[in-house]
């Protein structure tokens, strides 16, 4: 028996975005808005899950809510940023609670975020962040996915293309 | 629709919709040509919020300020996403009172929260009914035209 661990994210098209929020509506809206994203979208719903997936998947962009069950989203972001394998990751911290200049500065400086987003985050703003941080252009036409139930843990451009 | 909530004012009469029409328009634009996106989203909202309102109620009864605060924060966040702005404002006020340790105020606000949530659910059900009409006869009908709801 081999001790070698399988990497479940090895075949995922890049760039890879990890979206973390305990509000399932945010996942549904973001999944819909990013239906034409050419890489991979991964969904997580609490702090410990985000940390575990973040370490395995080494996302190119982490979009994470500040207030999460288990571990504060800002701590998750900083923890991953300080680990060598995910130190290149870009980070957008979202919040509906920690609003204002003080928390913005704290997120950008102490918690190593690239972008601070006050909720609700519109699809246009979401794409703006992705274009700025990942240099991925928004495709002109958004394909309509055949399903829009609560997103599965992973959705990829390839899978969507096969729908 | 105002997002401000004044807990000192009694809520006796609703003169604006519980769901902000502009927010719904944005969600419909996001849905593009997928007619069930909004319906499914609102169903998730109700499923999620039913549990959170019950959690908030239990937390307040148990004087668990952290659980109360987390629950109303979550209700407020998802409410804002679907355009339930007045409910979101009630939740913001509830979080503020929780931070200030104002237990009496929180008991007042849970009633407001439930009343407002029922109004939101009522409009979601209305939205579904209108949607079915729209899908069967192809005729567009404004949903919130002259909407007035008598609250308690």
CSV table of C-alpha atoms in Angstrom, one decimal:
chain,number,residue,atom,x,y,z
A,1,UNK,CA,0.0,0.0,0.0
A,2,UNK,CA,1.4,3.4,-0.9
A,3,UNK,CA,1.6,6.2,1.7
A,4,UNK,CA,1.5,8.7,-1.1
A,5,UNK,CA,-1.5,11.0,-0.7
A,6,UNK,CA,-3.7,11.7,-3.7
A,7,UNK,CA,-4.1,15.4,-4.5
A,8,UNK,CA,-7.8,15.8,-5.3
A,9,UNK,CA,-7.1,19.3,-6.7
A,10,UNK,CA,-4.3,18.4,-9.1
A,11,UNK,CA,-6.6,18.1,-12.1
A,12,UNK,CA,-8.5,21.3,-11.4
A,13,UNK,CA,-8.1,24.0,-14.0
A,14,UNK,CA,-6.3,27.1,-12.8
A,15,UNK,CA,-6.8,29.7,-11.6
A,16,UNK,CA,-8.5,28.3,-8.6
A,17,UNK,CA,-10.8,30.4,-6.3
A,18,UNK,CA,-11.8,29.3,-2.8
A,19,UNK,CA,-15.0,31.0,-1.7
A,20,UNK,CA,-15.8,30.8,2.0
A,21,UNK,CA,-19.0,31.9,3.7
A,22,UNK,CA,-21.5,30.3,6.0
A,23,UNK,CA,-24.4,32.0,4.1
A,24,UNK,CA,-25.5,29.6,1.4
A,25,UNK,CA,-27.1,32.5,-0.5
A,26,UNK,CA,-23.6,34.0,-1.0
A,27,UNK,CA,-22.4,30.7,-2.6
A,28,UNK,CA,-25.4,30.5,-4.9
A,29,UNK,CA,-25.1,34.1,-6.0
A,30,UNK,CA,-21.4,33.9,-6.5
A,31,UNK,CA,-21.6,30.6,-8.4
A,32,UNK,CA,-24.1,32.1,-10.7
A,33,UNK,CA,-22.1,35.3,-11.2
A,34,UNK,CA,-19.0,33.2,-11.9
A,35,UNK,CA,-20.6,30.7,-14.2
A,36,UNK,CA,-18.3,31.8,-17.0
A,37,UNK,CA,-15.1,31.8,-14.9
A,38,UNK,CA,-12.6,29.7,-16.8
A,39,UNK,CA,-10.8,28.1,-13.8
A,40,UNK,CA,-12.1,26.3,-10.7
A,41,UNK,CA,-14.4,27.5,-7.9
A,42,UNK,CA,-14.3,25.7,-4.6
A,43,UNK,CA,-16.8,26.3,-1.9
A,44,UNK,CA,-16.3,26.1,1.9
A,45,UNK,CA,-18.7,26.9,4.7
A,46,UNK,CA,-16.7,27.4,7.9
A,47,UNK,CA,-13.3,28.3,9.2
A,48,UNK,CA,-11.8,24.9,9.8
A,49,UNK,CA,-13.1,23.6,6.4
A,50,UNK,CA,-11.6,26.6,4.7
A,51,UNK,CA,-8.2,26.1,6.4
A,52,UNK,CA,-8.1,22.4,5.4
A,53,UNK,CA,-9.2,23.0,1.8
A,54,UNK,CA,-6.9,26.0,1.5
A,55,UNK,CA,-3.9,23.9,2.5
A,56,UNK,CA,-4.7,21.2,0.1
A,57,UNK,CA,-5.9,23.2,-2.9
A,58,UNK,CA,-3.5,26.2,-2.5
A,59,UNK,CA,-6.0,28.5,-4.2
A,60,UNK,CA,-4.9,31.4,-6.3
A,61,UNK,CA,-7.6,33.6,-4.8
A,62,UNK,CA,-9.3,33.3,-1.4
A,63,UNK,CA,-12.6,35.2,-1.0
A,64,UNK,CA,-13.5,34.8,2.6
A,65,UNK,CA,-16.1,36.2,5.0
A,66,UNK,CA,-14.6,37.6,8.2
A,67,UNK,CA,-17.2,36.2,10.6
A,68,UNK,CA,-17.3,32.4,10.2
A,69,UNK,CA,-18.2,29.4,12.4
A,70,UNK,CA,-15.1,27.7,14.0
A,71,UNK,CA,-12.3,30.1,13.1
A,72,UNK,CA,-12.5,33.8,12.2
A,73,UNK,CA,-12.1,34.1,8.4
A,74,UNK,CA,-9.4,36.8,8.8
A,75,UNK,CA,-7.3,34.3,10.9
A,76,UNK,CA,-7.8,31.7,8.2
A,77,UNK,CA,-6.6,34.1,5.6
A,78,UNK,CA,-3.5,35.2,7.6
A,79,UNK,CA,-2.7,31.6,8.5
A,80,UNK,CA,-2.7,30.5,4.9
A,81,UNK,CA,-0.8,33.5,3.7
A,82,UNK,CA,2.0,32.7,6.2
A,83,UNK,CA,2.4,29.2,5.0
A,84,UNK,CA,4.9,28.8,2.2
A,85,UNK,CA,2.7,26.8,-0.2
A,86,UNK,CA,-0.1,29.3,-0.1
A,87,UNK,CA,1.9,32.5,0.4
A,88,UNK,CA,1.4,33.5,-3.2
A,89,UNK,CA,-2.4,33.4,-2.7
A,90,UNK,CA,-4.4,36.6,-3.2
A,91,UNK,CA,-7.0,37.4,-0.5
A,92,UNK,CA,-10.3,39.3,-0.5
A,93,UNK,CA,-11.9,39.6,2.9
A,94,UNK,CA,-15.6,40.2,3.0
A,95,UNK,CA,-17.6,41.6,5.9
A,96,UNK,CA,-21.0,42.8,6.9
A,97,UNK,CA,-19.9,43.5,10.4
A,98,UNK,CA,-16.4,44.9,10.6
A,99,UNK,CA,-17.1,48.0,8.4
A,100,UNK,CA,-15.2,51.2,8.2
A,101,UNK,CA,-11.6,52.5,7.9
A,102,UNK,CA,-10.3,50.9,11.0
A,103,UNK,CA,-11.3,47.4,10.0
A,104,UNK,CA,-10.3,48.0,6.4
A,105,UNK,CA,-6.8,48.9,7.5
A,106,UNK,CA,-6.7,46.0,9.9
A,107,UNK,CA,-7.7,43.5,7.1
A,108,UNK,CA,-5.2,44.9,4.7
A,109,UNK,CA,-2.3,45.2,7.1
A,110,UNK,CA,-2.6,42.8,10.0
A,111,UNK,CA,-4.6,40.1,8.1
A,112,UNK,CA,-2.6,40.4,4.8
A,113,UNK,CA,-5.7,40.9,2.6
A,114,UNK,CA,-5.3,42.4,-0.9
A,115,UNK,CA,-8.9,43.6,-1.0
A,116,UNK,CA,-11.5,44.5,1.7
A,117,UNK,CA,-15.1,44.0,0.6
A,118,UNK,CA,-18.1,45.3,2.4
A,119,UNK,CA,-21.2,43.1,1.9
A,120,UNK,CA,-23.3,42.6,0.0
A,121,UNK,CA,-20.8,42.1,-2.8
A,122,UNK,CA,-22.3,42.7,-6.3
A,123,UNK,CA,-21.4,40.4,-9.2
A,124,UNK,CA,-19.8,43.4,-10.9
A,125,UNK,CA,-17.6,44.1,-7.9
A,126,UNK,CA,-16.8,40.4,-7.6
A,127,UNK,CA,-15.6,40.3,-11.2
A,128,UNK,CA,-13.7,43.5,-10.8
A,129,UNK,CA,-11.7,41.9,-7.9
A,130,UNK,CA,-11.0,38.8,-9.9
A,131,UNK,CA,-9.9,40.8,-12.9
A,132,UNK,CA,-7.6,42.9,-10.8
A,133,UNK,CA,-6.1,40.1,-8.7
A,134,UNK,CA,-6.0,37.2,-11.1
A,135,UNK,CA,-5.8,39.1,-14.4
A,136,UNK,CA,-8.6,37.0,-15.8
A,137,UNK,CA,-11.0,38.9,-18.1
A,138,UNK,CA,-14.7,38.4,-17.7
A,139,UNK,CA,-16.0,36.5,-20.8
A,140,UNK,CA,-18.4,38.6,-22.9
A,141,UNK,CA,-21.3,36.0,-22.6
A,142,UNK,CA,-22.2,34.1,-19.5
A,143,UNK,CA,-23.3,30.6,-20.2
A,144,UNK,CA,-26.4,29.4,-18.3
A,145,UNK,CA,-25.6,26.4,-16.1
A,146,UNK,CA,-28.2,23.7,-16.2
A,147,UNK,CA,-28.4,23.7,-12.4
A,148,UNK,CA,-28.1,26.3,-9.7
A,149,UNK,CA,-28.7,24.3,-6.6
A,150,UNK,CA,-26.3,25.0,-3.7
A,151,UNK,CA,-22.9,24.7,-5.2
A,152,UNK,CA,-21.0,21.4,-4.8
A,153,UNK,CA,-17.6,21.7,-3.2
A,154,UNK,CA,-15.9,22.0,-6.5
A,155,UNK,CA,-17.0,23.4,-9.8
A,156,UNK,CA,-14.7,23.8,-12.7
A,157,UNK,CA,-14.8,25.4,-16.1
A,158,UNK,CA,-14.4,22.0,-17.7
A,159,UNK,CA,-17.4,20.6,-15.8
A,160,UNK,CA,-19.6,23.5,-16.7
A,161,UNK,CA,-18.6,23.2,-20.3
A,162,UNK,CA,-19.7,19.6,-20.3
A,163,UNK,CA,-23.2,20.5,-19.0
B,1,UNK,CA,-36.4,51.9,0.8
B,2,UNK,CA,-34.8,53.1,4.0
B,3,UNK,CA,-32.2,50.9,5.6
B,4,UNK,CA,-32.4,52.8,8.9
B,5,UNK,CA,-34.3,51.2,11.7
B,6,UNK,CA,-35.6,53.2,14.6
B,7,UNK,CA,-36.4,50.8,17.5
B,8,UNK,CA,-38.3,53.6,19.3
B,9,UNK,CA,-40.9,53.8,16.6
B,10,UNK,CA,-43.8,51.3,16.6
B,11,UNK,CA,-44.3,49.4,13.4
B,12,UNK,CA,-48.0,49.9,12.8
B,13,UNK,CA,-48.2,50.2,9.0
B,14,UNK,CA,-46.0,49.1,6.2
B,15,UNK,CA,-45.9,51.5,3.3
B,16,UNK,CA,-43.0,49.9,1.4
B,17,UNK,CA,-42.3,46.4,0.3
B,18,UNK,CA,-40.4,44.1,2.6
B,19,UNK,CA,-38.3,43.1,-0.5
B,20,UNK,CA,-36.5,45.9,-2.2
B,21,UNK,CA,-37.6,46.0,-5.9
B,22,UNK,CA,-34.2,47.2,-7.1
B,23,UNK,CA,-32.4,44.3,-5.3
B,24,UNK,CA,-34.9,41.9,-6.9
B,25,UNK,CA,-34.2,43.4,-10.3
B,26,UNK,CA,-30.5,42.9,-9.8
B,27,UNK,CA,-31.1,39.2,-8.9
B,28,UNK,CA,-33.3,38.8,-12.0
B,29,UNK,CA,-30.6,40.3,-14.1
B,30,UNK,CA,-28.1,37.8,-12.6
B,31,UNK,CA,-30.5,35.0,-13.3
B,32,UNK,CA,-30.4,36.0,-17.0
B,33,UNK,CA,-32.6,33.5,-18.8
B,34,UNK,CA,-32.8,31.0,-16.0
B,35,UNK,CA,-36.4,31.3,-14.6
B,36,UNK,CA,-35.9,29.2,-11.5
B,37,UNK,CA,-32.7,30.8,-10.2
B,38,UNK,CA,-34.5,33.4,-8.1
B,39,UNK,CA,-37.1,30.9,-6.9
B,40,UNK,CA,-34.4,28.5,-5.8
B,41,UNK,CA,-32.4,31.2,-4.1
B,42,UNK,CA,-35.4,32.4,-2.1
B,43,UNK,CA,-36.3,28.9,-1.1
B,44,UNK,CA,-32.8,28.5,0.3
B,45,UNK,CA,-33.2,31.9,2.1
B,46,UNK,CA,-36.4,30.7,3.8
B,47,UNK,CA,-35.0,27.3,4.7
B,48,UNK,CA,-31.8,28.9,6.2
B,49,UNK,CA,-33.7,31.8,7.9
B,50,UNK,CA,-36.4,29.6,9.5
B,51,UNK,CA,-33.6,27.8,11.3
B,52,UNK,CA,-31.8,31.0,12.2
B,53,UNK,CA,-34.9,32.7,13.6
B,54,UNK,CA,-35.5,29.7,15.8
B,55,UNK,CA,-31.9,29.7,16.9
B,56,UNK,CA,-32.1,33.5,17.7
B,57,UNK,CA,-35.3,32.9,19.7
B,58,UNK,CA,-33.7,30.0,21.7
B,59,UNK,CA,-30.5,32.0,22.3
B,60,UNK,CA,-32.4,35.0,23.6
B,61,UNK,CA,-34.5,32.8,25.9
B,62,UNK,CA,-31.3,31.2,27.2
B,63,UNK,CA,-29.6,34.6,27.6
B,64,UNK,CA,-26.8,33.4,25.3
B,65,UNK,CA,-25.7,36.8,23.9
B,66,UNK,CA,-23.0,35.3,21.6
B,67,UNK,CA,-25.4,32.9,19.9
B,68,UNK,CA,-28.1,35.6,19.6
B,69,UNK,CA,-25.6,38.0,18.1
B,70,UNK,CA,-24.4,35.4,15.6
B,71,UNK,CA,-27.9,34.4,14.6
B,72,UNK,CA,-29.1,37.9,13.9
B,73,UNK,CA,-25.9,38.7,12.1
B,74,UNK,CA,-26.5,35.7,9.8
B,75,UNK,CA,-30.2,36.6,9.2
B,76,UNK,CA,-29.1,40.2,8.4
B,77,UNK,CA,-26.5,39.1,6.0
B,78,UNK,CA,-28.7,36.8,3.9
B,79,UNK,CA,-31.6,39.3,4.1
B,80,UNK,CA,-29.4,42.0,2.6
B,81,UNK,CA,-28.5,39.6,-0.2
B,82,UNK,CA,-32.2,39.2,-1.3
B,83,UNK,CA,-33.1,42.8,-0.7
B,84,UNK,CA,-34.9,42.4,2.6
B,85,UNK,CA,-33.4,45.6,3.7
B,86,UNK,CA,-35.8,46.5,6.6
B,87,UNK,CA,-35.3,43.1,8.2
B,88,UNK,CA,-31.5,43.5,7.7
B,89,UNK,CA,-31.8,46.9,9.5
B,90,UNK,CA,-33.7,45.3,12.4
B,91,UNK,CA,-30.8,42.7,12.6
B,92,UNK,CA,-28.2,45.5,12.6
B,93,UNK,CA,-30.1,47.2,15.5
B,94,UNK,CA,-30.3,43.8,17.3
B,95,UNK,CA,-26.5,43.3,17.0
B,96,UNK,CA,-25.9,46.8,18.3
B,97,UNK,CA,-28.1,46.2,21.3
B,98,UNK,CA,-26.4,42.8,22.0
B,99,UNK,CA,-23.0,44.5,22.0
B,100,UNK,CA,-24.3,47.1,24.4
B,101,UNK,CA,-25.7,44.3,26.7
B,102,UNK,CA,-29.2,45.7,26.3
B,103,UNK,CA,-31.3,42.5,27.0
B,104,UNK,CA,-34.6,44.3,27.3
B,105,UNK,CA,-34.2,45.9,23.9
B,106,UNK,CA,-33.3,42.5,22.4
B,107,UNK,CA,-36.6,41.1,23.6
B,108,UNK,CA,-38.4,44.0,21.9
B,109,UNK,CA,-36.4,43.4,18.7
B,110,UNK,CA,-37.0,39.7,18.4
B,111,UNK,CA,-40.7,40.5,18.0
B,112,UNK,CA,-39.9,43.1,15.3
B,113,UNK,CA,-37.6,40.6,13.7
B,114,UNK,CA,-40.2,37.9,13.6
B,115,UNK,CA,-42.9,40.3,12.2
B,116,UNK,CA,-40.6,41.6,9.6
B,117,UNK,CA,-39.4,38.1,8.6
B,118,UNK,CA,-43.1,37.0,8.2
B,119,UNK,CA,-43.6,40.0,5.9
B,120,UNK,CA,-40.6,39.0,3.9
B,121,UNK,CA,-41.8,35.4,3.6
B,122,UNK,CA,-45.2,36.6,2.6
B,123,UNK,CA,-43.8,38.6,-0.3
B,124,UNK,CA,-41.6,35.7,-1.3
B,125,UNK,CA,-44.7,33.5,-1.5
B,126,UNK,CA,-46.5,36.2,-3.5
B,127,UNK,CA,-43.5,36.4,-5.8
B,128,UNK,CA,-43.7,32.7,-6.4
B,129,UNK,CA,-47.4,33.0,-7.2
B,130,UNK,CA,-46.8,35.9,-9.7
B,131,UNK,CA,-43.9,33.9,-11.2
B,132,UNK,CA,-46.2,31.0,-12.0
B,133,UNK,CA,-48.7,33.3,-13.6
B,134,UNK,CA,-45.9,34.9,-15.6
B,135,UNK,CA,-44.7,31.6,-16.8
B,136,UNK,CA,-48.1,30.2,-17.8
B,137,UNK,CA,-49.6,33.2,-19.6
B,138,UNK,CA,-46.4,35.1,-20.5
B,139,UNK,CA,-47.8,38.3,-19.1
B,140,UNK,CA,-45.7,40.5,-16.9
B,141,UNK,CA,-47.3,41.8,-13.8
B,142,UNK,CA,-45.8,44.3,-11.4
B,143,UNK,CA,-45.4,42.6,-8.1
B,144,UNK,CA,-45.3,45.5,-5.6
B,145,UNK,CA,-47.6,48.0,-7.1
B,146,UNK,CA,-49.4,49.9,-4.3
B,147,UNK,CA,-48.4,47.3,-1.8
B,148,UNK,CA,-49.6,48.1,1.7
B,149,UNK,CA,-49.3,45.7,4.6
B,150,UNK,CA,-51.0,46.3,7.9
B,151,UNK,CA,-48.5,45.3,10.6
B,152,UNK,CA,-49.0,44.9,14.3
